[in-house]
Coordinates of C-alpha atoms and ligand atoms in Angstrom, one line a residue:
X8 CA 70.3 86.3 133.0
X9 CA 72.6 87.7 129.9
X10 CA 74.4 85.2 128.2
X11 CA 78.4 86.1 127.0
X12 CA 80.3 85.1 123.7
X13 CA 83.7 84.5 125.2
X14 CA 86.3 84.7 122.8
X15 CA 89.5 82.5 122.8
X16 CA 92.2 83.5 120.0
X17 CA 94.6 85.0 123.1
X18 CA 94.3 83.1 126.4
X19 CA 96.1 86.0 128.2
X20 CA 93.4 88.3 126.9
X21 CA 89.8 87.3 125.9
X22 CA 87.0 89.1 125.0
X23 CA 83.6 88.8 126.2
X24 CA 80.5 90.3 123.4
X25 CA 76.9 90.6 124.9
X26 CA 74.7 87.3 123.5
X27 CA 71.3 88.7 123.0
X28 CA 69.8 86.4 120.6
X29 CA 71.6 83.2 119.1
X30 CA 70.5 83.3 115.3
X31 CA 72.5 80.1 114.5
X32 CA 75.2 77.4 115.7
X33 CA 76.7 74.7 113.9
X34 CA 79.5 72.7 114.4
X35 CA 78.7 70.2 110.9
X36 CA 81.5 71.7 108.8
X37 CA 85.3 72.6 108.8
X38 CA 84.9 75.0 111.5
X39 CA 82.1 75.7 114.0
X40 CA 79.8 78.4 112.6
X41 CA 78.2 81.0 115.1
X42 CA 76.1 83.9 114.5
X43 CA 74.7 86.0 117.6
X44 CA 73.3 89.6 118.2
X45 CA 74.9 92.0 120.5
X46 CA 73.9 95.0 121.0
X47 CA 77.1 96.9 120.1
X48 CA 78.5 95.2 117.1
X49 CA 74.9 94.2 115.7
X50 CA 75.4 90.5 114.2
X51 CA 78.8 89.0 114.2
X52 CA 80.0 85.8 113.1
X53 CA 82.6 83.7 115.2
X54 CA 84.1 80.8 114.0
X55 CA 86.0 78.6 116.2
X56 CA 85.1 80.8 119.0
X57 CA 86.9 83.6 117.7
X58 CA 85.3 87.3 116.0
X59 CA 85.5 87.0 112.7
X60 CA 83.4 90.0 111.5
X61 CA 80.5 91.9 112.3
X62 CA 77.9 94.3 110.6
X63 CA 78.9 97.0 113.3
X64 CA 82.9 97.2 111.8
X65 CA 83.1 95.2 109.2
X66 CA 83.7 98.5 107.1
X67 CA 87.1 98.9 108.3
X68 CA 88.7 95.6 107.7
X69 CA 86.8 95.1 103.9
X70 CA 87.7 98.3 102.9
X71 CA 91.2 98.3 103.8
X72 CA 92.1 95.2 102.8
X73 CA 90.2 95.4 99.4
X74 CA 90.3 99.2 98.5
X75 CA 93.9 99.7 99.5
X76 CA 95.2 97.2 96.8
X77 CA 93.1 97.8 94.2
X78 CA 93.2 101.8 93.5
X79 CA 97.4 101.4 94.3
X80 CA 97.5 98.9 91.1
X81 CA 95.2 101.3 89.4
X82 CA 94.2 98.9 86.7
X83 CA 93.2 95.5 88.4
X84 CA 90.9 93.5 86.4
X85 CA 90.8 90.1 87.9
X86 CA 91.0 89.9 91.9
X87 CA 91.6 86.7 93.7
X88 CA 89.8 86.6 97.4
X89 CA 91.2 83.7 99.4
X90 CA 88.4 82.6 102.4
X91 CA 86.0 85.8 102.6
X92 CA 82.9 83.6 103.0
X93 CA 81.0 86.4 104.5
X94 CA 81.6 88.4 101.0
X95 CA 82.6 91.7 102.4
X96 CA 85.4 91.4 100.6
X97 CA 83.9 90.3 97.3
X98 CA 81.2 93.4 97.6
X99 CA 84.3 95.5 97.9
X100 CA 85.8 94.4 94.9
X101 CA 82.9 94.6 92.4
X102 CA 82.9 98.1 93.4
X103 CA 85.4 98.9 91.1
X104 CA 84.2 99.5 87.8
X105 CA 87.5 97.8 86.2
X106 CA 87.1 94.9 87.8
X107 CA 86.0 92.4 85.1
X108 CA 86.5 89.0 87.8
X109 CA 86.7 88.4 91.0
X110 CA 87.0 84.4 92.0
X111 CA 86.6 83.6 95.5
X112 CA 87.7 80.5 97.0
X113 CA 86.1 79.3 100.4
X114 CA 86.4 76.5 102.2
X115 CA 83.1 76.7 104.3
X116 CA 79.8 76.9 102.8
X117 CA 78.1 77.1 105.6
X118 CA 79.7 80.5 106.3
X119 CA 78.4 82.4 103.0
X120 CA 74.8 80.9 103.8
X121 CA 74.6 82.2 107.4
X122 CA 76.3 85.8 106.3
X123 CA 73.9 85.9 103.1
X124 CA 71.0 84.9 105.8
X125 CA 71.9 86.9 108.7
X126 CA 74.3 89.7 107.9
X127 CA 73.4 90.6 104.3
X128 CA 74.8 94.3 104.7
X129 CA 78.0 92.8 104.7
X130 CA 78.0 90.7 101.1
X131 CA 75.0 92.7 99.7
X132 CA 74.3 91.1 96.3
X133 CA 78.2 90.2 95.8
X134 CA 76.9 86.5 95.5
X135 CA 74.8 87.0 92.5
X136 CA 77.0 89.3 90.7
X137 CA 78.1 87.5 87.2
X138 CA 81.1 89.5 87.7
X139 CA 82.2 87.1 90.9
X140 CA 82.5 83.6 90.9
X141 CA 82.9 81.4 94.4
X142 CA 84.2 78.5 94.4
X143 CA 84.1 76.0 97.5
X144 CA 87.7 74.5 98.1
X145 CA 90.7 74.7 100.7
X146 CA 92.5 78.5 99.2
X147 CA 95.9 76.2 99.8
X148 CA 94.9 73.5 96.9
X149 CA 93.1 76.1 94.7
X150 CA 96.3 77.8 94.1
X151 CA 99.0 75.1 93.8
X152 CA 96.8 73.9 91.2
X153 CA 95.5 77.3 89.2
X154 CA 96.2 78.3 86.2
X155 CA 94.6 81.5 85.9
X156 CA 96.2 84.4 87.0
X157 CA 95.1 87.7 88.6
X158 CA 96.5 91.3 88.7
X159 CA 95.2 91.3 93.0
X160 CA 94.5 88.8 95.3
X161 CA 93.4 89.3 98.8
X162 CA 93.8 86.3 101.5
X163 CA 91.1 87.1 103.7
X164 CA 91.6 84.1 105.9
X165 CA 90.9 83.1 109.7
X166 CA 93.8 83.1 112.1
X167 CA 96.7 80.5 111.7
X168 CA 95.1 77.9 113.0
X169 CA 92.0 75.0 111.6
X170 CA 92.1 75.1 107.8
X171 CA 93.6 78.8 108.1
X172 CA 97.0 77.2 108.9
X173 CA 97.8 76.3 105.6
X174 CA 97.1 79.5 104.3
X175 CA 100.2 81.1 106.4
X176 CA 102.7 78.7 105.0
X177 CA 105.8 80.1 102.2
X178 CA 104.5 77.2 99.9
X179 CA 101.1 78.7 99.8
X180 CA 102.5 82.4 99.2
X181 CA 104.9 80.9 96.8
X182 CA 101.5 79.3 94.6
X183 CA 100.0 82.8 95.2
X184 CA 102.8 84.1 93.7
X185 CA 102.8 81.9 90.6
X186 CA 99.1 83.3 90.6
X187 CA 99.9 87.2 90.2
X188 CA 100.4 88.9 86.6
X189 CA 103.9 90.6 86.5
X190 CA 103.0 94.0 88.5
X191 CA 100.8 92.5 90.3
X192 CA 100.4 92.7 94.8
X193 CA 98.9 90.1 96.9
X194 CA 97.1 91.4 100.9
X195 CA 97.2 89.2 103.6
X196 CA 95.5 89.1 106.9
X197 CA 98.7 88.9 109.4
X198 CA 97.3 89.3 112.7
X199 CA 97.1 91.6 115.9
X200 CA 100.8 92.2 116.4
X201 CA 100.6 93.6 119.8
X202 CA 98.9 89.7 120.7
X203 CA 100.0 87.7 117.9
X204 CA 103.7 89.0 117.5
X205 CA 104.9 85.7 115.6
X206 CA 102.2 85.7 112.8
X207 CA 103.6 89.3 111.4
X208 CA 107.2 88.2 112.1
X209 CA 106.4 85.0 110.1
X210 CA 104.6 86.2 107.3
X211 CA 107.2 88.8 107.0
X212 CA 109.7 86.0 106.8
X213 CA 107.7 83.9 105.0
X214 CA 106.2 86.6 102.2
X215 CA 109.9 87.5 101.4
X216 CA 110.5 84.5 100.0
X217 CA 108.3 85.3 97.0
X218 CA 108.2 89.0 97.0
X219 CA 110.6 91.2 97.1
X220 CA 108.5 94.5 98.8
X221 CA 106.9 93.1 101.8
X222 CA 105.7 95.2 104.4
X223 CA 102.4 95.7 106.7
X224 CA 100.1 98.5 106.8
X225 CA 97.5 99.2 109.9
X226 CA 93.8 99.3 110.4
X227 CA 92.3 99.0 114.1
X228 CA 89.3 96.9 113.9
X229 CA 87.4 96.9 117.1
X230 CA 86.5 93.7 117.2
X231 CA 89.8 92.5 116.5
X232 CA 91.2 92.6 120.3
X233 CA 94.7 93.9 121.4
X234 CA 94.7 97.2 118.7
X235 CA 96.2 97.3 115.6
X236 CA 96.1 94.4 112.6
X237 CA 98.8 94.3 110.4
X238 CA 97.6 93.4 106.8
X239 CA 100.4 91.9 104.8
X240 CA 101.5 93.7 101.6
X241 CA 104.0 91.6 99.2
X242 CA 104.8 92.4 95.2
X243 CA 107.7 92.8 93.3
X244 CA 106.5 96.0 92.2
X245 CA 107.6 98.7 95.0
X246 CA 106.2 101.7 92.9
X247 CA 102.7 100.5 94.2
X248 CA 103.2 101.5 97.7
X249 CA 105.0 105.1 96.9
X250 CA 101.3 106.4 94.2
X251 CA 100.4 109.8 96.2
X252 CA 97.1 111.1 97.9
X253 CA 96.9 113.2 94.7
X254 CA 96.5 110.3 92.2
X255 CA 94.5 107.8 95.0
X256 CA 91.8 110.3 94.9
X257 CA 91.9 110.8 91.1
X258 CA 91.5 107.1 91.4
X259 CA 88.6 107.1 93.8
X260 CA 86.7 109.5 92.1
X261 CA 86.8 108.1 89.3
X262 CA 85.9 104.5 90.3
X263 CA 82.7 106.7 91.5
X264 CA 81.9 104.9 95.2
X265 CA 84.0 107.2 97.7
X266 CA 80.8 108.2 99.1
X267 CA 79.7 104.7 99.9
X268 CA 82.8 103.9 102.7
X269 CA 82.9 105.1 105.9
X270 CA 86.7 104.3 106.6
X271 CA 89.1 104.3 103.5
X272 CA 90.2 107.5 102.4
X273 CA 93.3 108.4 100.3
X274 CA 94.8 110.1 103.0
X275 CA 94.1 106.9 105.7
X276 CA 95.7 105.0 103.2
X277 CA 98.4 106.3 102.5
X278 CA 98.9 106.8 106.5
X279 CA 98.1 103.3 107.2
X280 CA 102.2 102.6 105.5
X281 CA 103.7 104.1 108.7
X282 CA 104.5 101.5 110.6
X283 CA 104.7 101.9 114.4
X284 CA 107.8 101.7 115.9
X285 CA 106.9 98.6 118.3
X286 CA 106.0 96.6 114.9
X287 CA 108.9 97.9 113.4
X288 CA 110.8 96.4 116.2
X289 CA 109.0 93.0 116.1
X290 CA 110.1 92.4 112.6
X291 CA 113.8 93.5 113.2
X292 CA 114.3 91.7 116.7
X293 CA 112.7 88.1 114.0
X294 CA 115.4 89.8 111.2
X295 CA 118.4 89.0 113.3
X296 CA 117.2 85.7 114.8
X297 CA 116.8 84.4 111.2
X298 CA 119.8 85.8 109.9
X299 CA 121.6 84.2 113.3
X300 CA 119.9 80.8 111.9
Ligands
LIG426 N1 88.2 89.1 108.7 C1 88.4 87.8 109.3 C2 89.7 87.9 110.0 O1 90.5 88.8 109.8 O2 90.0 86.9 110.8 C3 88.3 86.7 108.3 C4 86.9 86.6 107.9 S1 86.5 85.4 106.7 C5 85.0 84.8 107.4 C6 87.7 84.0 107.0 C7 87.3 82.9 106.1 O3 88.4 82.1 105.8 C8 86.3 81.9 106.7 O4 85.1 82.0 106.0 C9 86.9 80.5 106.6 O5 86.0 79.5 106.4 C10 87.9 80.8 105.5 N2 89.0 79.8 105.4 C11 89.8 79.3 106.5 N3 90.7 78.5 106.0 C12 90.5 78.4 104.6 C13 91.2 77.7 103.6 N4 92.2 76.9 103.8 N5 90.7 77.9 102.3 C14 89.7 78.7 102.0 N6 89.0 79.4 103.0 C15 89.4 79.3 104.3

């Protein structure tokens, strides 16, 4: 009989993913840790019950939300990755050969052993590069208290709920804030806005607190259900989202690993800005109700 993953992030719309082998289930830690096989998406990891990656699509989601910051700042030497256990993102990042440190803080051990055991195209050898350093704590309490500071950081968190909620808050993007070198732009995971409406109209509100350019930018992640993720971009400096195709693929080409993606390209960056007009409408319709507040 084949056995179903049945996702619950929206009640009105679950997915189901094919369960052809069970490769590990624990529930010991902050959140509860499952890694199956399915014959689409090859491994994925759920936590909670709810797709977090998978080795099938991972490459659209780690190298949007790493590669898109890092070649706008054009020189980023220390990245900060908030959550990211898997360490897509943190294989992303020491890509760049001007990145000197990237620090990762993750709340869940347990999910960088499973991803290093089970899904190792996905962090590669980020773990043992001397370049990275991972440190296990909540993202929230690592950057109230920091004192270093870093020219990107990338919050590659769960959804807002669990030990993710914290990491949605305008205190926690304030501390991020207080984190970034003058110049410098911070990426957040902001949800499905087509399902998750209020987590893009509250970042939105939230980020521009701290920041003074906040927008979103788009990547459709198929495992990711309802279309389009908005990743949250928020910096004070608003020459970062304007650098051309011309100078991104100097950039690229430069940094010498173009050939190694299979989504990110100058051109999909740049065109992942345009925001569609129903996301454009989401944020004005929460404009007005918090300016009415
Ligand atoms: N790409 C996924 C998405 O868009 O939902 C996120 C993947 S990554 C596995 C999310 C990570 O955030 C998990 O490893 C989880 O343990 C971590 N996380 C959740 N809350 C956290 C917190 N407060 N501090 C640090 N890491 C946290």
């Amino acid at each position: 009989m084949t056995e179903y993953f049945s996702e619950h992030l929206v009640p009105a719309h679950r997915q189901q993913l094919e369960c052809t082998e069970i490769l590990f289930r624990s529930g010991s830690g902050t959140q509860e840790v499952l890694v199956f096989k399915n014959p689409l998406f090859g491994t994925v990891l759920a936590l909670d019950k709810v797709v977090q990656t998978t080795t099938g699509d991972e490459y659209v989601y780690h190298e949007m939300m790493t590669h898109v910051p890092i070649l706008a700042h054009g020189a980023a030497e220390s990245v900060l990755i908030i959550g990211g256990g898997d360490g897509g993102i943190l294989r992303h990042t020491l890509m760049h050969p001007g990145v000197k440190r990237a620090v990762m803080v993750e709340i869940e051990p347990q999910v960088i052993d499973m991803t290093k055991k089970y899904m190792p195209s996905i962090c590669g050898d980020a773990f043992e590069n001397p370049k990275g350093k991972v440190i296990i704590d909540d993202g929230c309490k690592y950057v109230r208290e920091a004192k270093e500071k870093f020219d990107v950081i990338i919050v590659d968190s769960t959804d807002p709920h669990g030990p993710g909620i914290v990491l949605f808050t305008p205190e926690f993007y304030a501390d991020c804030k207080n984190c970034l070198k003058p110049g410098g732009v911070m990426v957040t995971q902001s949800g499905v806005p087509f399902s998750q409406p209020t987590t893009v109209q509250n970042c939105k509100r939230d980020l521009g607190k701290s920041f003074a350019d906040v927008t979103f930018y788009m990547a459709t992640i198929p495992t990711y259900i309802s279309g389009q993720m908005a990743l949250g971009w928020a910096t004070d400096n608003s020459a970062l989202r304007k650098i051309d195709v011309g100078l991104l693929t100097e950039r690229l080409k430069a940094a010498g690993f173009g050939d190694k993606l299979s989504y990110y390209t100058p051109e999909v960056h740049k065109g992942a800005f345009a925001m569609p007009r129903y996301v454009e409408k989401l944020l004005e319709k929460s404009a007005k109700i918090h300016r009415a507040a």
